[in-house]
Amino acid sequence: MRAHDVVGITLIAGLVAFLIGAGGWRLAYEKPLIEALRVIHTDRRRRAWIHLWMIPAMFLTAAGVAGFGVLLPDPDAAAIAGMAAVVYALGALCWVVSLTFRLTVVPWAAQVTVEDGAPPQVFPPFDYWAGSLYIAHMASAYAAFAVLGAAVLVSEALPPWLGWLGIGGGAAFLAGFVATRFRGPFNPPFWAHTYTGILGVLLVLR
């Protein structure tokens, strides 16, 4: 199997794994805190399924982005792609920590909420902290897409439109994410795997 295929399949697998998990998401998890925790307590296994797919998706996509830089024959393009890989990986690490929090601390807080009628007093600040890690992940993913797009353009190994898609899409989504205060159409986490998934498909078809 060609190295291009390995990297491409890894990037595609990251997107697919994430979508498998995200397919079980319920909008009820985004209700006000007490209501959401009660739903989460009822959906313990469902939420575990969701997040246990998201974690390997982060490792797969981050590994694929790193592998893409190694593939590029042009040293300038490889250096740019390497920087994108670092940016993406740091954000991915933040999200993995946040997902681990969701798998461990959140179910505990949900159980306490059901038993006592209110979440533990220490929980809201930590929940906010975990949400901040998610924001860091999404912002870094969008920034990494723009840098990856630049690497594609410099390398000329893939169609130029793919490079412009990364630069334009990454910059636009990052600006939209900030402008909407990290909510709205730029917030869903599957976006952090879409450009890389497209890149993976182009590598396999190359």
mmCIF file with all atom_site columns, N, CA and C in Angstrom, residues 72-129:
data_model
loop_
_atom_site.group_PDB
_atom_site.id
_atom_site.type_symbol
_atom_site.label_atom_id
_atom_site.label_alt_id
_atom_site.label_comp_id
_atom_site.label_asym_id
_atom_site.label_entity_id
_atom_site.label_seq_id
_atom_site.pdbx_PDB_ins_code
_atom_site.Cartn_x
_atom_site.Cartn_y
_atom_site.Cartn_z
_atom_site.occupancy
_atom_site.B_iso_or_equiv
_atom_site.pdbx_formal_charge
_atom_site.auth_seq_id
_atom_site.auth_comp_id
_atom_site.auth_asym_id
_atom_site.auth_atom_id
_atom_site.pdbx_PDB_model_num
ATOM 1   N N  . LEU A 1 72  ? 5.076   15.194 1.693  1.00 0.00 ? 72  LEU A N  1
ATOM 2   C CA . LEU A 1 72  ? 5.344   16.260 0.732  1.00 0.00 ? 72  LEU A CA 1
ATOM 3   C C  . LEU A 1 72  ? 6.829   16.315 0.359  1.00 0.00 ? 72  LEU A C  1
ATOM 4   N N  . PRO A 1 73  ? 7.135   16.245 -0.927 1.00 0.00 ? 73  PRO A N  1
ATOM 5   C CA . PRO A 1 73  ? 8.542   16.256 -1.349 1.00 0.00 ? 73  PRO A CA 1
ATOM 6   C C  . PRO A 1 73  ? 9.195   17.632 -1.236 1.00 0.00 ? 73  PRO A C  1
ATOM 7   N N  . ASP A 1 74  ? 8.411   18.685 -1.365 1.00 0.00 ? 74  ASP A N  1
ATOM 8   C CA . ASP A 1 74  ? 8.945   20.039 -1.282 1.00 0.00 ? 74  ASP A CA 1
ATOM 9   C C  . ASP A 1 74  ? 9.234   20.385 0.182  1.00 0.00 ? 74  ASP A C  1
ATOM 10  N N  . PRO A 1 75  ? 10.479  20.745 0.529  1.00 0.00 ? 75  PRO A N  1
ATOM 11  C CA . PRO A 1 75  ? 10.806  21.005 1.937  1.00 0.00 ? 75  PRO A CA 1
ATOM 12  C C  . PRO A 1 75  ? 10.038  22.182 2.532  1.00 0.00 ? 75  PRO A C  1
ATOM 13  N N  . ASP A 1 76  ? 9.764   23.208 1.718  1.00 0.00 ? 76  ASP A N  1
ATOM 14  C CA . ASP A 1 76  ? 8.999   24.354 2.224  1.00 0.00 ? 76  ASP A CA 1
ATOM 15  C C  . ASP A 1 76  ? 7.574   23.928 2.578  1.00 0.00 ? 76  ASP A C  1
ATOM 16  N N  . ALA A 1 77  ? 6.945   23.163 1.676  1.00 0.00 ? 77  ALA A N  1
ATOM 17  C CA . ALA A 1 77  ? 5.588   22.687 1.928  1.00 0.00 ? 77  ALA A CA 1
ATOM 18  C C  . ALA A 1 77  ? 5.559   21.754 3.131  1.00 0.00 ? 77  ALA A C  1
ATOM 19  N N  . ALA A 1 78  ? 6.572   20.899 3.253  1.00 0.00 ? 78  ALA A N  1
ATOM 20  C CA . ALA A 1 78  ? 6.632   19.959 4.378  1.00 0.00 ? 78  ALA A CA 1
ATOM 21  C C  . ALA A 1 78  ? 6.758   20.708 5.701  1.00 0.00 ? 78  ALA A C  1
ATOM 22  N N  . ALA A 1 79  ? 7.543   21.794 5.705  1.00 0.00 ? 79  ALA A N  1
ATOM 23  C CA . ALA A 1 79  ? 7.706   22.577 6.929  1.00 0.00 ? 79  ALA A CA 1
ATOM 24  C C  . ALA A 1 79  ? 6.387   23.244 7.325  1.00 0.00 ? 79  ALA A C  1
ATOM 25  N N  . ILE A 1 80  ? 5.679   23.782 6.327  1.00 0.00 ? 80  ILE A N  1
ATOM 26  C CA . ILE A 1 80  ? 4.388   24.421 6.609  1.00 0.00 ? 80  ILE A CA 1
ATOM 27  C C  . ILE A 1 80  ? 3.390   23.393 7.135  1.00 0.00 ? 80  ILE A C  1
ATOM 28  N N  . ALA A 1 81  ? 3.350   22.223 6.489  1.00 0.00 ? 81  ALA A N  1
ATOM 29  C CA . ALA A 1 81  ? 2.437   21.167 6.938  1.00 0.00 ? 81  ALA A CA 1
ATOM 30  C C  . ALA A 1 81  ? 2.803   20.690 8.341  1.00 0.00 ? 81  ALA A C  1
ATOM 31  N N  . GLY A 1 82  ? 4.101   20.655 8.641  1.00 0.00 ? 82  GLY A N  1
ATOM 32  C CA . GLY A 1 82  ? 4.525   20.258 9.990  1.00 0.00 ? 82  GLY A CA 1
ATOM 33  C C  . GLY A 1 82  ? 4.022   21.230 11.038 1.00 0.00 ? 82  GLY A C  1
ATOM 34  N N  . MET A 1 83  ? 4.052   22.520 10.723 1.00 0.00 ? 83  MET A N  1
ATOM 35  C CA . MET A 1 83  ? 3.516   23.512 11.657 1.00 0.00 ? 83  MET A CA 1
ATOM 36  C C  . MET A 1 83  ? 2.016   23.327 11.851 1.00 0.00 ? 83  MET A C  1
ATOM 37  N N  . ALA A 1 84  ? 1.320   23.027 10.744 1.00 0.00 ? 84  ALA A N  1
ATOM 38  C CA . ALA A 1 84  ? -0.122  22.771 10.853 1.00 0.00 ? 84  ALA A CA 1
ATOM 39  C C  . ALA A 1 84  ? -0.385  21.567 11.744 1.00 0.00 ? 84  ALA A C  1
ATOM 40  N N  . ALA A 1 85  ? 0.458   20.545 11.624 1.00 0.00 ? 85  ALA A N  1
ATOM 41  C CA . ALA A 1 85  ? 0.281   19.332 12.432 1.00 0.00 ? 85  ALA A CA 1
ATOM 42  C C  . ALA A 1 85  ? 0.427   19.642 13.920 1.00 0.00 ? 85  ALA A C  1
ATOM 43  N N  . VAL A 1 86  ? 1.378   20.495 14.268 1.00 0.00 ? 86  VAL A N  1
ATOM 44  C CA . VAL A 1 86  ? 1.572   20.857 15.681 1.00 0.00 ? 86  VAL A CA 1
ATOM 45  C C  . VAL A 1 86  ? 0.359   21.624 16.203 1.00 0.00 ? 86  VAL A C  1
ATOM 46  N N  . VAL A 1 87  ? -0.113  22.576 15.405 1.00 0.00 ? 87  VAL A N  1
ATOM 47  C CA . VAL A 1 87  ? -1.280  23.374 15.820 1.00 0.00 ? 87  VAL A CA 1
ATOM 48  C C  . VAL A 1 87  ? -2.492  22.466 16.021 1.00 0.00 ? 87  VAL A C  1
ATOM 49  N N  . TYR A 1 88  ? -2.720  21.567 15.061 1.00 0.00 ? 88  TYR A N  1
ATOM 50  C CA . TYR A 1 88  ? -3.879  20.675 15.170 1.00 0.00 ? 88  TYR A CA 1
ATOM 51  C C  . TYR A 1 88  ? -3.731  19.742 16.372 1.00 0.00 ? 88  TYR A C  1
ATOM 52  N N  . ALA A 1 89  ? -2.538  19.190 16.556 1.00 0.00 ? 89  ALA A N  1
ATOM 53  C CA . ALA A 1 89  ? -2.325  18.215 17.636 1.00 0.00 ? 89  ALA A CA 1
ATOM 54  C C  . ALA A 1 89  ? -2.510  18.844 19.011 1.00 0.00 ? 89  ALA A C  1
ATOM 55  N N  . LEU A 1 90  ? -2.070  20.084 19.185 1.00 0.00 ? 90  LEU A N  1
ATOM 56  C CA . LEU A 1 90  ? -2.245  20.745 20.480 1.00 0.00 ? 90  LEU A CA 1
ATOM 57  C C  . LEU A 1 90  ? -3.731  20.954 20.786 1.00 0.00 ? 90  LEU A C  1
ATOM 58  N N  . GLY A 1 91  ? -4.478  21.345 19.764 1.00 0.00 ? 91  GLY A N  1
ATOM 59  C CA . GLY A 1 91  ? -5.923  21.484 19.963 1.00 0.00 ? 91  GLY A CA 1
ATOM 60  C C  . GLY A 1 91  ? -6.595  20.151 20.212 1.00 0.00 ? 91  GLY A C  1
ATOM 61  N N  . ALA A 1 92  ? -6.133  19.124 19.499 1.00 0.00 ? 92  ALA A N  1
ATOM 62  C CA . ALA A 1 92  ? -6.697  17.788 19.695 1.00 0.00 ? 92  ALA A CA 1
ATOM 63  C C  . ALA A 1 92  ? -6.462  17.300 21.119 1.00 0.00 ? 92  ALA A C  1
ATOM 64  N N  . LEU A 1 93  ? -5.288  17.596 21.661 1.00 0.00 ? 93  LEU A N  1
ATOM 65  C CA . LEU A 1 93  ? -4.992  17.215 23.041 1.00 0.00 ? 93  LEU A CA 1
ATOM 66  C C  . LEU A 1 93  ? -5.969  17.884 24.005 1.00 0.00 ? 93  LEU A C  1
ATOM 67  N N  . CYS A 1 94  ? -6.248  19.162 23.768 1.00 0.00 ? 94  CYS A N  1
ATOM 68  C CA . CYS A 1 94  ? -7.228  19.867 24.613 1.00 0.00 ? 94  CYS A CA 1
ATOM 69  C C  . CYS A 1 94  ? -8.590  19.172 24.565 1.00 0.00 ? 94  CYS A C  1
ATOM 70  N N  . TRP A 1 95  ? -9.011  18.777 23.380 1.00 0.00 ? 95  TRP A N  1
ATOM 71  C CA . TRP A 1 95  ? -10.323 18.155 23.214 1.00 0.00 ? 95  TRP A CA 1
ATOM 72  C C  . TRP A 1 95  ? -10.356 16.771 23.845 1.00 0.00 ? 95  TRP A C  1
ATOM 73  N N  . VAL A 1 96  ? -9.260  16.017 23.754 1.00 0.00 ? 96  VAL A N  1
ATOM 74  C CA . VAL A 1 96  ? -9.214  14.696 24.382 1.00 0.00 ? 96  VAL A CA 1
ATOM 75  C C  . VAL A 1 96  ? -9.337  14.830 25.899 1.00 0.00 ? 96  VAL A C  1
ATOM 76  N N  . VAL A 1 97  ? -8.674  15.826 26.460 1.00 0.00 ? 97  VAL A N  1
ATOM 77  C CA . VAL A 1 97  ? -8.804  16.066 27.905 1.00 0.00 ? 97  VAL A CA 1
ATOM 78  C C  . VAL A 1 97  ? -10.253 16.420 28.248 1.00 0.00 ? 97  VAL A C  1
ATOM 79  N N  . SER A 1 98  ? -10.870 17.260 27.432 1.00 0.00 ? 98  SER A N  1
ATOM 80  C CA . SER A 1 98  ? -12.270 17.636 27.663 1.00 0.00 ? 98  SER A CA 1
ATOM 81  C C  . SER A 1 98  ? -13.194 16.434 27.529 1.00 0.00 ? 98  SER A C  1
ATOM 82  N N  . LEU A 1 99  ? -12.931 15.580 26.545 1.00 0.00 ? 99  LEU A N  1
ATOM 83  C CA . LEU A 1 99  ? -13.746 14.372 26.379 1.00 0.00 ? 99  LEU A CA 1
ATOM 84  C C  . LEU A 1 99  ? -13.590 13.429 27.562 1.00 0.00 ? 99  LEU A C  1
ATOM 85  N N  . THR A 1 100 ? -12.380 13.326 28.079 1.00 0.00 ? 100 THR A N  1
ATOM 86  C CA . THR A 1 100 ? -12.144 12.489 29.265 1.00 0.00 ? 100 THR A CA 1
ATOM 87  C C  . THR A 1 100 ? -12.922 13.027 30.459 1.00 0.00 ? 100 THR A C  1
ATOM 88  N N  . PHE A 1 101 ? -12.959 14.337 30.590 1.00 0.00 ? 101 PHE A N  1
ATOM 89  C CA . PHE A 1 101 ? -13.754 14.975 31.635 1.00 0.00 ? 101 PHE A CA 1
ATOM 90  C C  . PHE A 1 101 ? -15.233 14.609 31.476 1.00 0.00 ? 101 PHE A C  1
ATOM 91  N N  . ARG A 1 102 ? -15.706 14.623 30.233 1.00 0.00 ? 102 ARG A N  1
ATOM 92  C CA . ARG A 1 102 ? -17.107 14.287 29.965 1.00 0.00 ? 102 ARG A CA 1
ATOM 93  C C  . ARG A 1 102 ? -17.410 12.822 30.276 1.00 0.00 ? 102 ARG A C  1
ATOM 94  N N  . LEU A 1 103 ? -16.429 11.973 30.135 1.00 0.00 ? 103 LEU A N  1
ATOM 95  C CA . LEU A 1 103 ? -16.629 10.543 30.384 1.00 0.00 ? 103 LEU A CA 1
ATOM 96  C C  . LEU A 1 103 ? -16.541 10.182 31.864 1.00 0.00 ? 103 LEU A C  1
ATOM 97  N N  . THR A 1 104 ? -15.936 11.030 32.670 1.00 0.00 ? 104 THR A N  1
ATOM 98  C CA . THR A 1 104 ? -15.692 10.693 34.074 1.00 0.00 ? 104 THR A CA 1
ATOM 99  C C  . THR A 1 104 ? -16.413 11.624 35.042 1.00 0.00 ? 104 THR A C  1
ATOM 100 N N  . VAL A 1 105 ? -16.089 12.902 34.996 1.00 0.00 ? 105 VAL A N  1
ATOM 101 C CA . VAL A 1 105 ? -16.626 13.849 35.975 1.00 0.00 ? 105 VAL A CA 1
ATOM 102 C C  . VAL A 1 105 ? -18.097 14.162 35.701 1.00 0.00 ? 105 VAL A C  1
ATOM 103 N N  . VAL A 1 106 ? -18.463 14.324 34.440 1.00 0.00 ? 106 VAL A N  1
ATOM 104 C CA . VAL A 1 106 ? -19.844 14.695 34.119 1.00 0.00 ? 106 VAL A CA 1
ATOM 105 C C  . VAL A 1 106 ? -20.846 13.623 34.571 1.00 0.00 ? 106 VAL A C  1
ATOM 106 N N  . PRO A 1 107 ? -20.607 12.323 34.328 1.00 0.00 ? 107 PRO A N  1
ATOM 107 C CA . PRO A 1 107 ? -21.559 11.316 34.840 1.00 0.00 ? 107 PRO A CA 1
ATOM 108 C C  . PRO A 1 107 ? -21.691 11.349 36.362 1.00 0.00 ? 107 PRO A C  1
ATOM 109 N N  . TRP A 1 108 ? -20.583 11.619 37.051 1.00 0.00 ? 108 TRP A N  1
ATOM 110 C CA . TRP A 1 108 ? -20.652 11.739 38.508 1.00 0.00 ? 108 TRP A CA 1
ATOM 111 C C  . TRP A 1 108 ? -21.535 12.916 38.907 1.00 0.00 ? 108 TRP A C  1
ATOM 112 N N  . ALA A 1 109 ? -21.334 14.065 38.254 1.00 0.00 ? 109 ALA A N  1
ATOM 113 C CA . ALA A 1 109 ? -22.149 15.242 38.557 1.00 0.00 ? 109 ALA A CA 1
ATOM 114 C C  . ALA A 1 109 ? -23.614 14.986 38.215 1.00 0.00 ? 109 ALA A C  1
ATOM 115 N N  . ALA A 1 110 ? -23.863 14.236 37.154 1.00 0.00 ? 110 ALA A N  1
ATOM 116 C CA . ALA A 1 110 ? -25.236 13.914 36.773 1.00 0.00 ? 110 ALA A CA 1
ATOM 117 C C  . ALA A 1 110 ? -25.907 13.046 37.834 1.00 0.00 ? 110 ALA A C  1
ATOM 118 N N  . GLN A 1 111 ? -25.172 12.100 38.368 1.00 0.00 ? 111 GLN A N  1
ATOM 119 C CA . GLN A 1 111 ? -25.733 11.233 39.412 1.00 0.00 ? 111 GLN A CA 1
ATOM 120 C C  . GLN A 1 111 ? -26.049 12.028 40.672 1.00 0.00 ? 111 GLN A C  1
ATOM 121 N N  . VAL A 1 112 ? -25.129 12.914 41.068 1.00 0.00 ? 112 VAL A N  1
ATOM 122 C CA . VAL A 1 112 ? -25.365 13.754 42.242 1.00 0.00 ? 112 VAL A CA 1
ATOM 123 C C  . VAL A 1 112 ? -26.579 14.652 42.025 1.00 0.00 ? 112 VAL A C  1
ATOM 124 N N  . THR A 1 113 ? -26.735 15.167 40.826 1.00 0.00 ? 113 THR A N  1
ATOM 125 C CA . THR A 1 113 ? -27.871 16.040 40.511 1.00 0.00 ? 113 THR A CA 1
ATOM 126 C C  . THR A 1 113 ? -29.191 15.295 40.660 1.00 0.00 ? 113 THR A C  1
ATOM 127 N N  . VAL A 1 114 ? -29.233 14.051 40.183 1.00 0.00 ? 114 VAL A N  1
ATOM 128 C CA . VAL A 1 114 ? -30.449 13.252 40.294 1.00 0.00 ? 114 VAL A CA 1
ATOM 129 C C  . VAL A 1 114 ? -30.751 12.925 41.756 1.00 0.00 ? 114 VAL A C  1
ATOM 130 N N  . GLU A 1 115 ? -29.706 12.633 42.528 1.00 0.00 ? 115 GLU A N  1
ATOM 131 C CA . GLU A 1 115 ? -29.897 12.232 43.922 1.00 0.00 ? 115 GLU A CA 1
ATOM 132 C C  . GLU A 1 115 ? -30.197 13.412 44.836 1.00 0.00 ? 115 GLU A C  1
ATOM 133 N N  . ASP A 1 116 ? -29.525 14.561 44.598 1.00 0.00 ? 116 ASP A N  1
ATOM 134 C CA . ASP A 1 116 ? -29.635 15.701 45.507 1.00 0.00 ? 116 ASP A CA 1
ATOM 135 C C  . ASP A 1 116 ? -30.476 16.846 44.961 1.00 0.00 ? 116 ASP A C  1
ATOM 136 N N  . GLY A 1 117 ? -30.820 16.799 43.687 1.00 0.00 ? 117 GLY A N  1
ATOM 137 C CA . GLY A 1 117 ? -31.621 17.870 43.106 1.00 0.00 ? 117 GLY A CA 1
ATOM 138 C C  . GLY A 1 117 ? -30.820 19.046 42.587 1.00 0.00 ? 117 GLY A C  1
ATOM 139 N N  . ALA A 1 118 ? -29.497 18.991 42.751 1.00 0.00 ? 118 ALA A N  1
ATOM 140 C CA . ALA A 1 118 ? -28.636 20.079 42.278 1.00 0.00 ? 118 ALA A CA 1
ATOM 141 C C  . ALA A 1 118 ? -27.243 19.510 42.010 1.00 0.00 ? 118 ALA A C  1
ATOM 142 N N  . PRO A 1 119 ? -26.516 20.088 41.074 1.00 0.00 ? 119 PRO A N  1
ATOM 143 C CA . PRO A 1 119 ? -25.169 19.597 40.801 1.00 0.00 ? 119 PRO A CA 1
ATOM 144 C C  . PRO A 1 119 ? -24.214 19.963 41.931 1.00 0.00 ? 119 PRO A C  1
ATOM 145 N N  . PRO A 1 120 ? -23.104 19.260 42.053 1.00 0.00 ? 120 PRO A N  1
ATOM 146 C CA . PRO A 1 120 ? -22.108 19.629 43.077 1.00 0.00 ? 120 PRO A CA 1
ATOM 147 C C  . PRO A 1 120 ? -21.626 21.063 42.866 1.00 0.00 ? 120 PRO A C  1
ATOM 148 N N  . GLN A 1 121 ? -21.359 21.751 43.944 1.00 0.00 ? 121 GLN A N  1
ATOM 149 C CA . GLN A 1 121 ? -20.949 23.154 43.850 1.00 0.00 ? 121 GLN A CA 1
ATOM 150 C C  . GLN A 1 121 ? -19.637 23.317 43.085 1.00 0.00 ? 121 GLN A C  1
ATOM 151 N N  . VAL A 1 122 ? -18.784 22.325 43.145 1.00 0.00 ? 122 VAL A N  1
ATOM 152 C CA . VAL A 1 122 ? -17.479 22.432 42.481 1.00 0.00 ? 122 VAL A CA 1
ATOM 153 C C  . VAL A 1 122 ? -17.574 22.165 40.983 1.00 0.00 ? 122 VAL A C  1
ATOM 154 N N  . PHE A 1 123 ? -18.714 21.660 40.520 1.00 0.00 ? 123 PHE A N  1
ATOM 155 C CA . PHE A 1 123 ? -18.791 21.225 39.127 1.00 0.00 ? 123 PHE A CA 1
ATOM 156 C C  . PHE A 1 123 ? -18.832 22.354 38.098 1.00 0.00 ? 123 PHE A C  1
ATOM 157 N N  . PRO A 1 124 ? -19.671 23.388 38.245 1.00 0.00 ? 124 PRO A N  1
ATOM 158 C CA . PRO A 1 124 ? -19.775 24.403 37.185 1.00 0.00 ? 124 PRO A CA 1
ATOM 159 C C  . PRO A 1 124 ? -18.447 25.018 36.745 1.00 0.00 ? 124 PRO A C  1
ATOM 160 N N  . PRO A 1 125 ? -17.536 25.395 37.676 1.00 0.00 ? 125 PRO A N  1
ATOM 161 C CA . PRO A 1 125 ? -16.267 25.963 37.199 1.00 0.00 ? 125 PRO A CA 1
ATOM 162 C C  . PRO A 1 125 ? -15.454 24.973 36.361 1.00 0.00 ? 125 PRO A C  1
ATOM 163 N N  . PHE A 1 126 ? -15.454 23.717 36.748 1.00 0.00 ? 126 PHE A N  1
ATOM 164 C CA . PHE A 1 126 ? -14.718 22.717 35.975 1.00 0.00 ? 126 PHE A CA 1
ATOM 165 C C  . PHE A 1 126 ? -15.389 22.446 34.636 1.00 0.00 ? 126 PHE A C  1
ATOM 166 N N  . ASP A 1 127 ? -16.709 22.525 34.615 1.00 0.00 ? 127 ASP A N  1
ATOM 167 C CA . ASP A 1 127 ? -17.426 22.355 33.358 1.00 0.00 ? 127 ASP A CA 1
ATOM 168 C C  . ASP A 1 127 ? -17.090 23.493 32.397 1.00 0.00 ? 127 ASP A C  1
ATOM 169 N N  . TYR A 1 128 ? -16.982 24.701 32.928 1.00 0.00 ? 128 TYR A N  1
ATOM 170 C CA . TYR A 1 128 ? -16.585 25.851 32.109 1.00 0.00 ? 128 TYR A CA 1
ATOM 171 C C  . TYR A 1 128 ? -15.166 25.659 31.578 1.00 0.00 ? 128 TYR A C  1
ATOM 172 N N  . TRP A 1 129 ? -14.291 25.150 32.433 1.00 0.00 ? 129 TRP A N  1
ATOM 173 C CA . TRP A 1 129 ? -12.906 24.875 32.019 1.00 0.00 ? 129 TRP A CA 1
ATOM 174 C C  . TRP A 1 129 ? -12.866 23.865 30.880 1.00 0.00 ? 129 TRP A C  1
#
